[in-house]
mmCIF file of C-alpha atoms and ligand atoms in Angstrom:
data_model
loop_
_atom_site.group_PDB
_atom_site.id
_atom_site.type_symbol
_atom_site.label_atom_id
_atom_site.label_comp_id
_atom_site.label_asym_id
_atom_site.label_seq_id
_atom_site.Cartn_x
_atom_site.Cartn_y
_atom_site.Cartn_z
ATOM 1 C CA MET A 1 96.533 115.794 126.789
ATOM 2 C CA LEU A 2 97.000 112.657 124.834
ATOM 3 C CA THR A 3 99.991 112.731 122.375
ATOM 4 C CA LEU A 4 100.339 109.734 119.634
ATOM 5 C CA TYR A 5 103.605 109.397 118.322
ATOM 6 C CA TYR A 6 102.844 107.898 114.980
ATOM 7 C CA HIS A 7 103.474 107.739 111.144
ATOM 8 C CA PRO A 8 100.406 108.101 108.840
ATOM 9 C CA LEU A 9 101.715 105.076 106.665
ATOM 10 C CA ALA A 10 102.693 102.551 109.527
ATOM 11 C CA ALA A 11 100.041 99.636 109.761
ATOM 12 C CA PHE A 12 100.517 99.332 113.463
ATOM 13 C CA CYS A 13 99.726 103.114 114.174
ATOM 14 C CA TRP A 14 96.304 102.477 112.405
ATOM 15 C CA LYS A 15 95.248 100.524 115.079
ATOM 16 C CA PRO A 16 95.065 103.131 118.183
ATOM 17 C CA LEU A 17 94.051 105.900 115.683
ATOM 18 C CA VAL A 18 90.925 103.823 114.752
ATOM 19 C CA ALA A 19 90.155 103.438 118.339
ATOM 20 C CA LEU A 20 90.827 107.036 119.016
ATOM 21 C CA TYR A 21 88.560 108.154 116.010
ATOM 22 C CA GLU A 22 85.858 105.612 117.014
ATOM 23 C CA ALA A 23 85.712 107.004 120.342
ATOM 24 C CA GLY A 24 85.798 110.740 119.314
ATOM 25 C CA THR A 25 88.821 111.392 121.743
ATOM 26 C CA PRO A 26 90.743 114.445 121.232
ATOM 27 C CA PHE A 27 94.558 113.866 120.772
ATOM 28 C CA THR A 28 97.590 115.177 119.303
ATOM 29 C CA ALA A 29 98.914 113.529 116.644
ATOM 30 C CA HIS A 30 102.816 113.966 116.392
ATOM 31 C CA MET A 31 104.296 112.306 113.209
ATOM 32 C CA VAL A 32 107.570 110.896 113.590
ATOM 33 C CA ASP A 33 109.838 110.596 110.480
ATOM 34 C CA LEU A 34 112.400 108.013 111.160
ATOM 35 C CA SER A 35 114.714 109.284 108.349
ATOM 36 C CA LYS A 36 115.178 112.406 110.529
ATOM 37 C CA PRO A 37 117.871 111.389 113.438
ATOM 38 C CA GLU A 38 116.272 113.887 115.636
ATOM 39 C CA ASP A 39 112.774 112.305 115.383
ATOM 40 C CA ALA A 40 114.520 108.747 115.587
ATOM 41 C CA ALA A 41 116.387 110.028 118.873
ATOM 42 C CA ALA A 42 113.010 111.534 120.284
ATOM 43 C CA LEU A 43 111.185 108.164 119.522
ATOM 44 C CA GLU A 44 113.851 106.163 121.165
ATOM 45 C CA SER A 45 113.937 108.218 123.898
ATOM 46 C CA LEU A 46 110.128 107.557 124.832
ATOM 47 C CA TRP A 47 110.611 103.946 124.020
ATOM 48 C CA PRO A 48 114.027 102.291 123.411
ATOM 49 C CA MET A 49 112.650 99.914 120.611
ATOM 50 C CA ARG A 50 112.440 102.778 118.487
ATOM 51 C CA LEU A 51 109.030 101.652 117.041
ATOM 52 C CA PHE A 52 105.794 103.305 116.799
ATOM 53 C CA PRO A 53 102.827 104.155 117.961
ATOM 54 C CA VAL A 54 103.660 105.148 121.252
ATOM 55 C CA LEU A 55 101.281 107.008 123.615
ATOM 56 C CA LYS A 56 102.331 109.745 126.105
ATOM 57 C CA ASP A 57 99.431 110.809 128.594
ATOM 58 C CA GLY A 58 101.293 112.920 131.245
ATOM 59 C CA GLU A 59 103.964 111.106 132.917
ATOM 60 C CA THR A 60 102.770 107.596 131.283
ATOM 61 C CA VAL A 61 104.331 106.785 128.287
ATOM 62 C CA LEU A 62 103.068 103.413 126.386
ATOM 63 C CA PRO A 63 104.398 101.596 123.359
ATOM 64 C CA GLU A 64 102.429 98.637 121.541
ATOM 65 C CA SER A 65 99.295 99.269 119.807
ATOM 66 C CA SER A 66 97.278 96.977 121.786
ATOM 67 C CA ILE A 67 98.261 98.040 125.130
ATOM 68 C CA ILE A 68 97.469 101.677 123.994
ATOM 69 C CA VAL A 69 93.865 100.649 122.702
ATOM 70 C CA GLU A 70 93.615 98.775 126.238
ATOM 71 C CA TYR A 71 94.923 102.232 127.897
ATOM 72 C CA LEU A 72 92.326 104.215 126.119
ATOM 73 C CA ASP A 73 89.543 102.192 126.859
ATOM 74 C CA LEU A 74 90.563 102.343 130.635
ATOM 75 C CA HIS A 75 91.434 106.026 130.840
ATOM 76 C CA ARG A 76 89.482 107.804 128.047
ATOM 77 C CA PRO A 77 86.543 105.485 127.031
ATOM 78 C CA GLY A 78 84.471 106.487 124.400
ATOM 79 C CA PRO A 79 80.488 105.447 123.838
ATOM 80 C CA ARG A 80 81.561 101.682 123.106
ATOM 81 C CA ARG A 81 84.343 99.840 124.531
ATOM 82 C CA MET A 82 86.923 98.246 122.239
ATOM 83 C CA VAL A 83 87.755 95.653 124.653
ATOM 84 C CA PRO A 84 84.505 94.124 126.302
ATOM 85 C CA ALA A 85 84.070 94.393 130.059
ATOM 86 C CA ASP A 86 82.961 90.858 130.089
ATOM 87 C CA PRO A 87 86.347 88.899 130.520
ATOM 88 C CA HIS A 88 85.383 86.079 128.187
ATOM 89 C CA ALA A 89 84.159 88.513 125.455
ATOM 90 C CA ALA A 90 87.560 90.107 126.146
ATOM 91 C CA LEU A 91 89.634 86.891 125.492
ATOM 92 C CA GLN A 92 88.008 86.562 122.131
ATOM 93 C CA VAL A 93 89.033 90.202 121.351
ATOM 94 C CA ARG A 94 92.532 89.954 122.381
ATOM 95 C CA LEU A 95 92.600 86.456 120.566
ATOM 96 C CA TRP A 96 91.608 88.054 117.096
ATOM 97 C CA ASP A 97 93.745 91.055 117.946
ATOM 98 C CA ARG A 98 96.809 88.718 118.289
ATOM 99 C CA PHE A 99 95.817 86.704 115.141
ATOM 100 C CA PHE A 100 95.879 89.666 112.873
ATOM 101 C CA ASP A 101 99.037 91.252 114.308
ATOM 102 C CA MET A 102 100.811 87.769 114.288
ATOM 103 C CA HIS A 103 99.536 86.100 111.429
ATOM 104 C CA VAL A 104 98.730 88.703 108.858
ATOM 105 C CA GLN A 105 100.524 92.118 109.724
ATOM 106 C CA ALA A 106 103.832 90.009 110.489
ATOM 107 C CA ALA A 107 103.619 87.974 107.168
ATOM 108 C CA MET A 108 102.897 91.131 105.199
ATOM 109 C CA GLN A 109 105.715 93.091 106.851
ATOM 110 C CA GLU A 110 108.267 90.368 105.830
ATOM 111 C CA ILE A 111 106.936 90.985 102.361
ATOM 112 C CA VAL A 112 107.463 94.704 102.456
ATOM 113 C CA TRP A 113 110.861 94.406 104.142
ATOM 114 C CA ASP A 114 111.765 92.083 101.340
ATOM 115 C CA ALA A 115 110.621 94.327 98.551
ATOM 116 C CA LEU A 116 112.243 97.461 100.371
ATOM 117 C CA ARG A 117 115.839 95.320 99.964
ATOM 118 C CA PRO A 118 118.336 95.727 96.832
ATOM 119 C CA GLU A 119 117.184 93.279 94.123
ATOM 120 C CA PRO A 120 120.246 90.718 94.725
ATOM 121 C CA ARG A 121 119.319 90.450 98.414
ATOM 122 C CA ARG A 122 115.831 89.535 97.746
ATOM 123 C CA ASP A 123 114.594 85.975 98.875
ATOM 124 C CA PRO A 124 111.544 84.873 96.733
ATOM 125 C CA GLN A 125 111.407 81.695 99.185
ATOM 126 C CA THR A 126 110.699 83.942 102.240
ATOM 127 C CA VAL A 127 108.000 85.696 100.105
ATOM 128 C CA ALA A 128 106.360 82.497 98.931
ATOM 129 C CA GLU A 129 106.540 81.145 102.542
ATOM 130 C CA GLN A 130 105.073 84.370 103.791
ATOM 131 C CA LYS A 131 102.474 84.387 101.160
ATOM 132 C CA ALA A 132 101.551 80.803 102.160
ATOM 133 C CA LYS A 133 101.178 81.721 105.821
ATOM 134 C CA LEU A 134 98.682 84.460 104.664
ATOM 135 C CA ASP A 135 96.556 81.924 102.461
ATOM 136 C CA ARG A 136 96.452 79.754 105.793
ATOM 137 C CA ALA A 137 95.368 83.040 107.974
ATOM 138 C CA TYR A 138 93.075 84.245 105.311
ATOM 139 C CA ALA A 139 91.201 80.786 105.165
ATOM 140 C CA THR A 140 91.187 80.740 108.806
ATOM 141 C CA ALA A 141 89.903 84.380 109.218
ATOM 142 C CA ASP A 142 87.037 83.461 106.435
ATOM 143 C CA ARG A 143 85.838 80.397 108.469
ATOM 144 C CA HIS A 144 85.257 82.381 111.239
ATOM 145 C CA LEU A 145 83.623 85.335 109.751
ATOM 146 C CA ALA A 146 81.051 83.586 108.254
ATOM 147 C CA GLY A 147 77.856 84.689 109.893
ATOM 148 C CA ARG A 148 79.723 87.421 111.695
ATOM 149 C CA ASP A 149 79.654 91.143 110.878
ATOM 150 C CA TRP A 150 82.554 91.872 113.362
ATOM 151 C CA VAL A 151 85.528 89.531 114.513
ATOM 152 C CA ALA A 152 84.460 89.308 118.120
ATOM 153 C CA GLY A 153 81.027 90.548 119.035
ATOM 154 C CA ASP A 154 80.597 94.187 118.357
ATOM 155 C CA PHE A 155 83.276 96.290 116.218
ATOM 156 C CA SER A 156 86.315 96.016 118.945
ATOM 157 C CA MET A 157 90.166 96.197 119.074
ATOM 158 C CA ALA A 158 90.254 93.033 117.003
ATOM 159 C CA ASP A 159 88.634 94.806 114.279
ATOM 160 C CA CYS A 160 91.140 97.868 114.512
ATOM 161 C CA ALA A 161 94.012 95.311 114.373
ATOM 162 C CA ALA A 162 92.324 93.499 111.269
ATOM 163 C CA MET A 163 92.187 96.774 109.279
ATOM 164 C CA PRO A 164 95.387 97.717 108.529
ATOM 165 C CA ALA A 165 96.564 93.979 108.230
ATOM 166 C CA LEU A 166 93.778 93.433 105.701
ATOM 167 C CA PHE A 167 94.547 96.568 103.854
ATOM 168 C CA TYR A 168 98.076 96.297 103.344
ATOM 169 C CA ALA A 169 98.004 92.200 103.239
ATOM 170 C CA GLY A 170 95.394 92.279 100.677
ATOM 171 C CA ALA A 171 97.149 94.776 98.341
ATOM 172 C CA ILE A 172 100.360 92.318 98.160
ATOM 173 C CA HIS A 173 98.636 89.217 98.397
ATOM 174 C CA PRO A 174 94.530 89.337 97.537
ATOM 175 C CA PHE A 175 91.735 87.715 99.396
ATOM 176 C CA ASP A 176 89.137 88.019 96.758
ATOM 177 C CA ALA A 177 88.504 84.154 96.698
ATOM 178 C CA HIS A 178 87.362 84.334 100.523
ATOM 179 C CA PRO A 179 83.790 85.632 100.454
ATOM 180 C CA ALA A 180 83.135 86.282 104.292
ATOM 181 C CA LEU A 181 86.426 88.021 104.611
ATOM 182 C CA SER A 182 85.921 90.044 101.568
ATOM 183 C CA ALA A 183 82.539 91.377 102.736
ATOM 184 C CA TYR A 184 83.878 91.942 106.087
ATOM 185 C CA PHE A 185 86.694 93.916 104.675
ATOM 186 C CA ALA A 186 84.209 95.708 102.741
ATOM 187 C CA ARG A 187 82.129 96.665 106.066
ATOM 188 C CA LEU A 188 85.493 97.657 107.730
ATOM 189 C CA MET A 189 86.262 100.111 104.914
ATOM 190 C CA ASP A 190 82.672 101.651 105.202
ATOM 191 C CA ARG A 191 83.563 102.805 108.723
ATOM 192 C CA PRO A 192 84.099 106.572 108.791
ATOM 193 C CA SER A 193 86.834 105.986 111.254
ATOM 194 C CA VAL A 194 88.731 103.980 108.991
ATOM 195 C CA SER A 195 87.993 106.339 106.116
ATOM 196 C CA ARG A 196 89.626 109.142 107.982
ATOM 197 C CA VAL A 197 92.921 106.848 108.792
ATOM 198 C CA ILE A 198 93.415 105.895 105.035
ATOM 199 C CA ASP A 199 92.566 109.492 103.987
ATOM 200 C CA GLY A 200 95.738 110.542 106.228
ATOM 201 C CA ALA A 201 97.866 108.003 104.706
ATOM 202 C CA GLN A 202 97.060 108.640 101.120
ATOM 203 C CA PRO A 203 100.126 111.157 100.834
ATOM 204 C CA TRP A 204 102.178 108.605 101.842
ATOM 205 C CA PHE A 205 101.000 105.580 99.902
ATOM 206 C CA GLN A 206 103.716 106.262 97.551
ATOM 207 C CA TYR A 207 106.360 104.863 99.759
ATOM 208 C CA PHE A 208 104.629 101.716 100.462
ATOM 209 C CA PRO A 209 106.394 99.201 97.877
ATOM 210 C CA PHE A 210 103.213 97.838 96.372
ATOM 211 C CA HIS A 211 101.619 101.162 96.113
ATOM 212 C CA ASP A 212 100.344 100.329 92.450
ATOM 213 C CA ARG A 213 98.347 97.559 94.017
ATOM 214 C CA ILE A 214 96.502 99.726 96.223
ATOM 215 C CA PRO A 215 92.845 99.842 94.747
ATOM 216 C CA ALA A 216 92.043 103.170 93.023
ATOM 217 C CA ARG A 217 89.025 103.583 95.216
ATOM 218 C CA PHE A 218 91.371 104.354 98.319
ATOM 219 C CA LEU A 219 93.381 106.635 96.512
ATOM 220 C CA THR A 220 91.106 109.673 95.591
HETATM 221 N N1 LIG B 1 104.074 95.103 118.237
HETATM 222 C C1 LIG B 1 104.075 96.552 117.787
HETATM 223 C C2 LIG B 1 105.030 96.628 116.403
HETATM 224 C C3 LIG B 1 105.176 98.136 116.235
HETATM 225 C C4 LIG B 1 105.810 98.074 115.014
HETATM 226 O O1 LIG B 1 106.473 97.132 114.414
HETATM 227 N N2 LIG B 1 106.003 99.402 114.100
HETATM 228 C C5 LIG B 1 106.707 99.525 113.090
HETATM 229 C C6 LIG B 1 105.360 100.469 112.128
HETATM 230 S S1 LIG B 1 104.120 99.689 111.679
HETATM 231 C C7 LIG B 1 107.757 100.607 113.297
HETATM 232 O O2 LIG B 1 108.001 101.250 114.222
HETATM 233 N N3 LIG B 1 108.647 100.637 112.533
HETATM 234 C C8 LIG B 1 109.885 101.410 112.292
HETATM 235 C C9 LIG B 1 110.996 100.795 112.292
HETATM 236 O O3 LIG B 1 111.015 99.360 111.911
HETATM 237 O O4 LIG B 1 112.175 101.234 111.958
HETATM 238 C C10 LIG B 1 102.952 97.156 117.808
HETATM 239 O O5 LIG B 1 101.996 96.805 118.061
HETATM 240 O O6 LIG B 1 102.778 98.460 118.396
#
């Protein structure tokens, strides 16, 4: 049996959750509450970096959201692959998965960490720099998405990565001025797998420091 160690609010955990729901793969969702020392120690015993998501499948223990999705594709494939078999198409999926993790999620996380610090330790300069990075990433994604339904061919791991990145980053620093990106985000939000992940996170949104900027349609 597969067990996913995760937290419902954690953006990187949403990526394998979407992949699991897309495939209809049964799994046990094991919530990790890092404010509890025993949970933190248990996660650390699985992955010393003490970051989730972590997937356990028998003796196999895998951290890293993209590696987990690739593993699921290999060992628990659903009706459609999240990383295409064609190596050239797969490169595009991995490229855009990296893009959303490194240029959208990372910038969004820096802004969140800043907001979680006590006021005197906040750094407006860092926030401004990260918002400028988001602007560049939004413009890049918008150009790429013009004329495309999904980021790289059919719905794939790249879209699983884009979903949490854009959900949280868009609440902090909106991308409404980018039509192709906005239309793509609306398509993402229409997927049942995505709604399921967002529904699961709802009780926890209050702990997101920008929760008052999450659009009301995601809160009901
Ligand atoms: N590159 C990792 C990043 C994982 C990561 O940063 N996870 C965050 C949650 S979104 C975490 O575990 N945070 C806990 C902490 O920082 O203590 C992945 O893709 O899985």
